[in-house]
Amino acid sequence: MRLRQLGEFGLIERIRKATPPGPGVRLGIGDDAAWVECPKRSLLITADLLLEGVHFNLRWTSFYGLGYKTLAVNLSDLAAMGGSPAYLILSLGIPVDFKVEDVEQFYRGIRALASDTGVALIGGDMSAAKRFLISATLVGYAPYGAVRRSGGRIGDDLYVTGTLGDSALGLELLKRKRQKAKRRGIAHLLSRHHFPTARLKAGTLLARERLAKAMIDVSDGLLQDLGHICKASGVGAVVWQDALPLSPAYRNWAGSKGSFYALTGGEDYELLFCLRRRDRARLGKIQKKLGVPIARIGECVPPGEGIKVVNGRGEPVSVPVGGHDHFKPGS
Ligand code: ADP
Ligand code: MG
């Protein structure tokens, strides 16, 4: 069935029926506003806008995956503040010739991750649109306060969770089309692109233990997001190229691009944080509980030194401009 046949209220009714009640939700979908409990004193609130043709391409993205990723990217923002997620508001612009089943698949992807992370979908809005548009707002708690971008100091260690560059390399291989997903390792890269993991456990633990003094999620490329930390903290940074955590699949497929995608590719959704050197032993003790490996990739230096990538011999490496800026095409 097409959306134009079902209509807005028919679709809302289907979404409402499929949405389970969530913790703290007094009134979810169905009235003029949602009514929820707020057991903690402070909230973290984050929003993301995803546009067809800009952020995703339906030729190689499934509706299920798109739903999953919509929530994942918002969860990642909360993780980067050390928060824990609670309520989701989802507003959609949908072409009227979309199949209802496709929209339902999208919600299935949302629900799969929502139930894993304790998130309740509590409402939203919708309208007809020329292309698919998704606006998601996630509300969560800050049980240990919020870890900002501004707490880095000269001499801090720089750490990153997981591996870098997989998602951007996966996207690059998708664009080249001829690649077969079955080929060894590509499935891993594609899964990192379509189903990113928000590092919620690591984020809250690093906040609780007061280990992360500045933190950001790597969504627009390591160097660009590191730039945000440096600017907010008033420091420069040195990144050790050899220390970048790369997956076996990445090493296998990056070819002549080397660490390019790891340094500048987007959508890793890993956490980048600053640690005081004196806290190294404490970090070591909780490392296993983070739920993801971490790597020390560099250090904070005086602001005048800017941001440098150096090779194993300590020589500066020049990195082609990368990272993502929506208002600078081709950036
Ligand atoms: P109003 O006209 O008062 O804005 P709507 O008819 O748009 O109300 O929405 C009715 C109910 O459906 C509300 O609870 C709203 O939060 C929910 N809702 C609307 N669109 C969505 C959506 N895309 N996803 C989830 N819930 C939605
Ligand atoms: Mg409305």
CSV table of C-alpha atoms and ligand atoms in Angstrom, one decimal:
chain,number,residue,atom,x,y,z
A,1,MET,CA,0.0,0.0,0.0
A,2,ARG,CA,1.1,3.5,-0.8
A,3,LEU,CA,1.2,6.3,1.8
A,4,ARG,CA,-1.3,8.4,-0.2
A,5,GLN,CA,-3.9,5.6,0.3
A,6,LEU,CA,-3.3,5.1,4.0
A,7,GLY,CA,-3.1,8.8,4.9
A,8,GLU,CA,-1.4,10.6,7.8
A,9,PHE,CA,-3.7,9.5,10.6
A,10,GLY,CA,-3.7,5.9,9.4
A,11,LEU,CA,0.1,5.9,9.5
A,12,ILE,CA,0.2,7.5,12.9
A,13,GLU,CA,-2.2,4.8,14.2
A,14,ARG,CA,0.0,2.0,12.8
A,15,ILE,CA,3.1,3.6,14.4
A,16,ARG,CA,1.3,4.0,17.7
A,17,LYS,CA,0.1,0.4,17.8
A,18,ALA,CA,3.6,-0.9,17.0
A,19,THR,CA,5.3,1.3,19.6
A,20,PRO,CA,5.8,-0.4,23.0
A,21,PRO,CA,5.2,1.5,26.2
A,22,GLY,CA,8.5,2.7,27.7
A,23,PRO,CA,9.9,3.4,31.1
A,24,GLY,CA,8.7,6.8,32.4
A,25,VAL,CA,6.2,7.3,29.7
A,26,ARG,CA,2.8,8.4,31.1
A,27,LEU,CA,1.4,9.3,27.7
A,28,GLY,CA,3.1,8.5,24.4
A,29,ILE,CA,1.9,8.8,20.9
A,30,GLY,CA,-1.7,9.8,20.5
A,31,ASP,CA,-2.4,13.1,22.2
A,32,ASP,CA,-1.3,16.7,21.5
A,33,ALA,CA,1.9,16.2,23.5
A,34,ALA,CA,3.8,13.4,25.2
A,35,TRP,CA,3.8,13.3,29.0
A,36,VAL,CA,6.9,11.7,30.7
A,37,GLU,CA,8.6,11.4,34.0
A,38,CYS,CA,11.9,13.1,34.6
A,39,PRO,CA,13.5,11.3,37.6
A,40,LYS,CA,16.8,13.0,37.3
A,41,ARG,CA,17.4,16.7,37.8
A,42,SER,CA,19.1,17.5,34.6
A,43,LEU,CA,18.5,16.6,30.9
A,44,LEU,CA,20.6,16.3,27.8
A,45,ILE,CA,18.8,17.1,24.6
A,46,THR,CA,20.2,16.5,21.1
A,47,ALA,CA,18.8,16.7,17.6
A,48,ASP,CA,19.8,15.4,14.1
A,49,LEU,CA,18.5,16.2,10.7
A,50,LEU,CA,18.9,13.6,7.9
A,51,LEU,CA,18.0,14.4,4.3
A,52,GLU,CA,17.7,12.0,1.4
A,53,GLY,CA,20.4,12.8,-1.1
A,54,VAL,CA,22.5,14.6,1.5
A,55,HIS,CA,23.0,12.2,4.4
A,56,PHE,CA,21.7,9.0,2.9
A,57,ASN,CA,21.0,7.4,-0.4
A,58,LEU,CA,18.1,5.0,-0.7
A,59,ARG,CA,19.8,3.1,-3.5
A,60,TRP,CA,22.2,1.5,-1.0
A,61,THR,CA,20.5,2.1,2.3
A,62,SER,CA,17.6,0.0,3.6
A,63,PHE,CA,14.8,1.6,5.5
A,64,TYR,CA,15.5,-0.6,8.4
A,65,GLY,CA,19.1,0.4,8.5
A,66,LEU,CA,18.1,4.0,8.1
A,67,GLY,CA,15.9,3.8,11.2
A,68,TYR,CA,18.6,2.1,13.1
A,69,LYS,CA,21.2,4.7,12.1
A,70,THR,CA,18.9,7.6,12.8
A,71,LEU,CA,18.7,6.6,16.5
A,72,ALA,CA,22.4,5.5,16.6
A,73,VAL,CA,23.7,8.9,15.6
A,74,ASN,CA,21.6,10.6,18.3
A,75,LEU,CA,22.7,8.1,20.9
A,76,SER,CA,26.3,8.8,19.9
A,77,ASP,CA,25.8,12.5,20.7
A,78,LEU,CA,24.5,11.7,24.2
A,79,ALA,CA,27.3,9.2,24.7
A,80,ALA,CA,29.8,11.9,24.0
A,81,MET,CA,28.4,14.0,26.8
A,82,GLY,CA,28.4,11.0,29.2
A,83,GLY,CA,24.6,10.8,29.2
A,84,SER,CA,22.1,8.1,29.2
A,85,PRO,CA,19.2,8.2,26.7
A,86,ALA,CA,15.5,8.1,27.5
A,87,TYR,CA,13.0,9.7,25.1
A,88,LEU,CA,12.9,10.0,21.3
A,89,ILE,CA,10.8,12.4,19.2
A,90,LEU,CA,10.8,11.6,15.5
A,91,SER,CA,9.5,14.0,12.8
A,92,LEU,CA,9.3,12.9,9.1
A,93,GLY,CA,8.8,14.4,5.7
A,94,ILE,CA,7.7,11.5,3.5
A,95,PRO,CA,7.0,11.4,-0.3
A,96,VAL,CA,3.3,10.3,-0.7
A,97,ASP,CA,4.2,7.5,-3.1
A,98,PHE,CA,6.4,5.7,-0.5
A,99,LYS,CA,5.2,2.3,0.4
A,100,VAL,CA,3.7,2.0,3.9
A,101,GLU,CA,5.8,-1.1,4.4
A,102,ASP,CA,9.0,0.8,3.9
A,103,VAL,CA,8.0,3.4,6.5
A,104,GLU,CA,7.2,0.5,8.8
A,105,GLN,CA,10.6,-1.0,8.2
A,106,PHE,CA,12.1,2.3,9.1
A,107,TYR,CA,10.3,2.2,12.4
A,108,ARG,CA,11.3,-1.4,13.0
A,109,GLY,CA,15.0,-0.3,12.7
A,110,ILE,CA,14.3,2.5,15.3
A,111,ARG,CA,12.6,0.0,17.6
A,112,ALA,CA,15.3,-2.6,17.4
A,113,LEU,CA,17.9,-0.1,18.7
A,114,ALA,CA,15.5,1.7,21.0
A,115,SER,CA,14.7,-1.5,22.9
A,116,ASP,CA,18.4,-2.4,23.2
A,117,THR,CA,19.2,1.0,24.7
A,118,GLY,CA,16.1,1.7,26.8
A,119,VAL,CA,14.7,4.5,24.6
A,120,ALA,CA,11.0,5.2,24.3
A,121,LEU,CA,9.6,6.7,21.1
A,122,ILE,CA,7.1,9.2,22.5
A,123,GLY,CA,5.9,11.2,19.5
A,124,GLY,CA,6.8,13.3,16.5
A,125,ASP,CA,5.2,15.0,13.5
A,126,MET,CA,4.9,14.3,9.8
A,127,SER,CA,4.2,15.9,6.5
A,128,ALA,CA,4.3,15.1,2.8
A,129,ALA,CA,7.6,16.0,1.3
A,130,LYS,CA,9.5,15.7,-2.1
A,131,ARG,CA,12.2,13.6,-0.6
A,132,PHE,CA,12.5,11.7,2.6
A,133,LEU,CA,13.5,13.9,5.6
A,134,ILE,CA,14.1,12.8,9.1
A,135,SER,CA,14.4,15.0,12.2
A,136,ALA,CA,15.1,13.2,15.4
A,137,THR,CA,15.3,14.7,18.9
A,138,LEU,CA,16.7,12.6,21.7
A,139,VAL,CA,16.3,13.4,25.4
A,140,GLY,CA,18.4,11.8,28.0
A,141,TYR,CA,19.9,12.2,31.5
A,142,ALA,CA,23.2,13.5,32.7
A,143,PRO,CA,23.7,11.4,35.9
A,144,TYR,CA,27.3,12.4,36.2
A,145,GLY,CA,27.1,15.9,34.7
A,146,ALA,CA,27.9,16.7,31.1
A,147,VAL,CA,31.4,16.1,29.7
A,148,ARG,CA,32.1,19.0,27.4
A,149,ARG,CA,34.5,19.7,24.6
A,150,SER,CA,36.3,22.3,26.6
A,151,GLY,CA,38.1,20.5,29.4
A,152,GLY,CA,41.3,19.5,27.5
A,153,ARG,CA,44.7,20.8,28.8
A,154,ILE,CA,48.2,20.9,27.3
A,155,GLY,CA,49.9,17.6,28.1
A,156,ASP,CA,46.7,15.5,28.1
A,157,ASP,CA,46.6,12.2,26.4
A,158,LEU,CA,44.2,11.7,23.4
A,159,TYR,CA,42.3,8.5,23.3
A,160,VAL,CA,39.8,7.1,20.8
A,161,THR,CA,37.4,4.1,21.2
A,162,GLY,CA,37.1,1.3,18.6
A,163,THR,CA,38.5,1.7,15.1
A,164,LEU,CA,38.5,4.6,12.7
A,165,GLY,CA,37.7,5.0,9.0
A,166,ASP,CA,35.7,1.8,8.5
A,167,SER,CA,32.4,3.6,7.7
A,168,ALA,CA,33.9,6.1,5.3
A,169,LEU,CA,35.9,3.4,3.5
A,170,GLY,CA,32.7,1.2,3.4
A,171,LEU,CA,30.8,4.1,1.8
A,172,GLU,CA,33.6,4.6,-0.7
A,173,LEU,CA,33.4,0.9,-1.7
A,174,LEU,CA,29.6,1.2,-2.0
A,175,LYS,CA,30.0,4.1,-4.4
A,176,ARG,CA,32.4,2.1,-6.5
A,177,LYS,CA,29.5,-0.4,-6.9
A,178,ARG,CA,31.4,-3.2,-8.5
A,179,GLN,CA,32.6,-4.3,-5.1
A,180,LYS,CA,30.8,-7.4,-3.9
A,181,ALA,CA,29.7,-7.2,-0.3
A,182,LYS,CA,30.6,-10.9,0.1
A,183,ARG,CA,34.3,-10.2,-0.5
A,184,ARG,CA,36.3,-10.7,2.6
A,185,GLY,CA,36.1,-7.8,5.1
A,186,ILE,CA,33.8,-5.6,3.1
A,187,ALA,CA,30.8,-6.8,5.0
A,188,HIS,CA,32.5,-5.5,8.2
A,189,LEU,CA,33.0,-2.1,6.6
A,190,LEU,CA,29.5,-1.9,5.3
A,191,SER,CA,28.0,-2.9,8.7
A,192,ARG,CA,30.1,-0.2,10.4
A,193,HIS,CA,28.6,2.3,7.9
A,194,HIS,CA,25.0,1.1,8.1
A,195,PHE,CA,24.8,0.0,11.7
A,196,PRO,CA,27.1,2.2,13.7
A,197,THR,CA,27.4,1.5,17.5
A,198,ALA,CA,27.0,4.4,19.8
A,199,ARG,CA,29.5,4.0,22.7
A,200,LEU,CA,27.0,4.6,25.4
A,201,LYS,CA,28.6,2.4,28.0
A,202,ALA,CA,32.1,3.9,27.5
A,203,GLY,CA,30.7,7.4,27.5
A,204,THR,CA,28.8,7.1,30.8
A,205,LEU,CA,31.7,5.2,32.5
A,206,LEU,CA,34.3,7.8,31.4
A,207,ALA,CA,32.0,10.5,32.8
A,208,ARG,CA,31.2,8.7,36.0
A,209,GLU,CA,34.9,8.1,36.7
A,210,ARG,CA,35.7,11.7,35.7
A,211,LEU,CA,38.3,10.3,33.4
A,212,ALA,CA,37.2,12.0,30.2
A,213,LYS,CA,38.0,15.7,30.7
A,214,ALA,CA,36.9,16.7,27.2
A,215,MET,CA,34.9,14.4,24.8
A,216,ILE,CA,33.3,14.4,21.4
A,217,ASP,CA,31.9,11.7,19.1
A,218,VAL,CA,33.8,11.3,15.8
A,219,SER,CA,31.1,12.0,13.3
A,220,ASP,CA,32.7,14.3,10.8
A,221,GLY,CA,36.2,12.8,10.6
A,222,LEU,CA,38.8,12.5,13.4
A,223,LEU,CA,40.8,15.7,12.5
A,224,GLN,CA,37.8,17.8,12.2
A,225,ASP,CA,36.3,16.7,15.5
A,226,LEU,CA,39.6,16.9,17.2
A,227,GLY,CA,39.7,20.5,15.9
A,228,HIS,CA,36.5,21.2,17.9
A,229,ILE,CA,38.0,19.8,21.1
A,230,CYS,CA,41.2,21.9,20.5
A,231,LYS,CA,39.3,25.1,19.8
A,232,ALA,CA,37.0,24.7,22.8
A,233,SER,CA,39.9,23.7,25.1
A,234,GLY,CA,42.4,26.2,23.8
A,235,VAL,CA,45.0,23.6,22.9
A,236,GLY,CA,46.8,22.1,19.9
A,237,ALA,CA,47.3,18.4,19.2
A,238,VAL,CA,49.7,15.9,17.8
A,239,VAL,CA,48.3,12.7,16.4
A,240,TRP,CA,50.5,9.7,15.9
A,241,GLN,CA,49.7,8.1,12.5
A,242,ASP,CA,51.0,4.7,13.6
A,243,ALA,CA,48.8,4.6,16.6
A,244,LEU,CA,45.5,5.1,14.8
A,245,PRO,CA,43.3,2.0,15.5
A,246,LEU,CA,42.5,0.4,12.1
A,247,SER,CA,40.4,-2.7,11.6
A,248,PRO,CA,41.9,-5.7,9.7
A,249,ALA,CA,39.2,-5.0,7.0
A,250,TYR,CA,40.3,-1.4,6.8
A,251,ARG,CA,44.0,-2.3,6.4
A,252,ASN,CA,43.0,-4.8,3.7
A,253,TRP,CA,40.9,-2.3,1.6
A,254,ALA,CA,42.3,1.2,2.2
A,255,GLY,CA,45.1,0.5,-0.3
A,256,SER,CA,47.0,3.6,-1.4
A,257,LYS,CA,44.7,5.8,0.8
A,258,GLY,CA,46.5,4.6,3.9
A,259,SER,CA,45.2,6.3,7.0
A,260,PHE,CA,43.2,8.9,5.0
A,261,TYR,CA,39.7,7.7,5.9
A,262,ALA,CA,40.7,7.1,9.5
A,263,LEU,CA,41.9,10.7,9.7
A,264,THR,CA,39.2,12.5,7.7
A,265,GLY,CA,36.4,10.1,6.9
A,266,GLY,CA,33.1,10.6,8.7
A,267,GLU,CA,30.5,8.6,10.6
A,268,ASP,CA,32.8,6.5,12.8
A,269,TYR,CA,30.7,7.4,15.9
A,270,GLU,CA,33.6,6.5,18.1
A,271,LEU,CA,34.5,8.6,21.2
A,272,LEU,CA,37.5,10.9,21.2
A,273,PHE,CA,38.6,12.1,24.7
A,274,CYS,CA,41.3,13.9,26.7
A,275,LEU,CA,42.8,12.2,29.7
A,276,ARG,CA,45.1,13.7,32.3
A,277,ARG,CA,48.3,11.7,32.3
A,278,ARG,CA,48.1,11.0,36.0
A,279,ASP,CA,44.8,9.1,35.3
A,280,ARG,CA,46.4,6.5,33.0
A,281,ALA,CA,46.5,3.8,35.7
A,282,ARG,CA,42.8,4.5,36.6
A,283,LEU,CA,41.8,4.3,33.0
A,284,GLY,CA,43.7,1.0,32.7
A,285,LYS,CA,41.7,-0.4,35.6
A,286,ILE,CA,38.3,0.2,34.1
A,287,GLN,CA,39.4,-0.4,30.5
A,288,LYS,CA,37.7,-3.8,30.2
A,289,LYS,CA,34.4,-2.4,31.4
A,290,LEU,CA,34.2,0.1,28.6
A,291,GLY,CA,32.8,-2.5,26.2
A,292,VAL,CA,35.1,-1.4,23.5
A,293,PRO,CA,38.9,-1.2,23.0
A,294,ILE,CA,40.6,2.2,23.3
A,295,ALA,CA,43.8,3.5,21.7
A,296,ARG,CA,46.1,6.3,22.8
A,297,ILE,CA,46.5,8.3,19.5
A,298,GLY,CA,48.3,11.4,20.5
A,299,GLU,CA,48.5,14.3,23.0
A,300,CYS,CA,47.5,17.9,23.6
A,301,VAL,CA,50.2,20.5,22.9
A,302,PRO,CA,50.3,24.3,23.1
A,303,PRO,CA,47.7,26.0,20.9
A,304,GLY,CA,50.2,27.7,18.7
A,305,GLU,CA,51.3,24.3,17.3
A,306,GLY,CA,47.9,23.7,15.8
A,307,ILE,CA,47.0,20.1,14.9
A,308,LYS,CA,49.7,17.9,13.5
A,309,VAL,CA,49.8,14.3,12.3
A,310,VAL,CA,53.3,12.7,12.6
A,311,ASN,CA,54.7,9.4,11.3
A,312,GLY,CA,56.7,6.8,13.2
A,313,ARG,CA,59.8,9.0,12.9
A,314,GLY,CA,58.1,12.0,14.3
A,315,GLU,CA,58.0,13.8,11.0
A,316,PRO,CA,54.8,15.7,10.1
A,317,VAL,CA,52.5,14.0,7.6
A,318,SER,CA,50.5,16.1,5.2
A,319,VAL,CA,46.9,15.1,5.1
A,320,PRO,CA,44.6,16.1,2.2
A,321,VAL,CA,41.8,18.3,3.3
A,322,GLY,CA,38.8,16.2,4.5
A,323,GLY,CA,36.1,16.1,7.0
A,324,HIS,CA,32.6,17.2,6.5
A,325,ASP,CA,31.0,20.7,6.4
A,326,HIS,CA,27.5,21.0,5.1
A,327,PHE,CA,27.9,24.5,4.0
A,328,LYS,CA,31.2,24.0,2.2
A,329,PRO,CA,30.5,21.8,-0.7
A,330,GLY,CA,33.4,19.5,-1.6
A,331,SER,CA,35.0,20.0,1.8
B,1,ADP,P1,-0.9,17.6,16.1
B,1,ADP,O1,-1.8,17.9,15.0
B,1,ADP,O2,-1.5,18.0,17.4
B,1,ADP,O3,0.5,18.0,16.0
B,1,ADP,P2,-0.5,15.0,15.1
B,1,ADP,O4,-1.7,14.5,14.5
B,1,ADP,O5,0.6,15.5,14.3
B,1,ADP,O6,-0.9,16.0,16.3
B,1,ADP,O7,0.1,13.8,16.0
B,1,ADP,C1,-0.7,12.9,16.8
B,1,ADP,C2,0.1,12.1,17.6
B,1,ADP,O8,1.0,11.3,16.8
B,1,ADP,C3,1.1,12.9,18.5
B,1,ADP,O9,1.2,12.1,19.7
B,1,ADP,C4,2.4,12.8,17.8
B,1,ADP,O10,3.4,13.0,18.7
B,1,ADP,C5,2.3,11.5,17.1
B,1,ADP,N1,3.1,11.5,15.9
B,1,ADP,C6,3.0,12.2,14.8
B,1,ADP,N2,3.9,12.0,13.9
B,1,ADP,C7,4.7,11.0,14.4
B,1,ADP,C8,5.9,10.4,13.9
B,1,ADP,N3,6.4,10.6,12.7
B,1,ADP,N4,6.4,9.4,14.7
B,1,ADP,C9,5.9,9.2,16.0
B,1,ADP,N5,4.8,9.8,16.4
B,1,ADP,C10,4.2,10.7,15.7
B,2,MG,MG,1.3,17.4,13.9
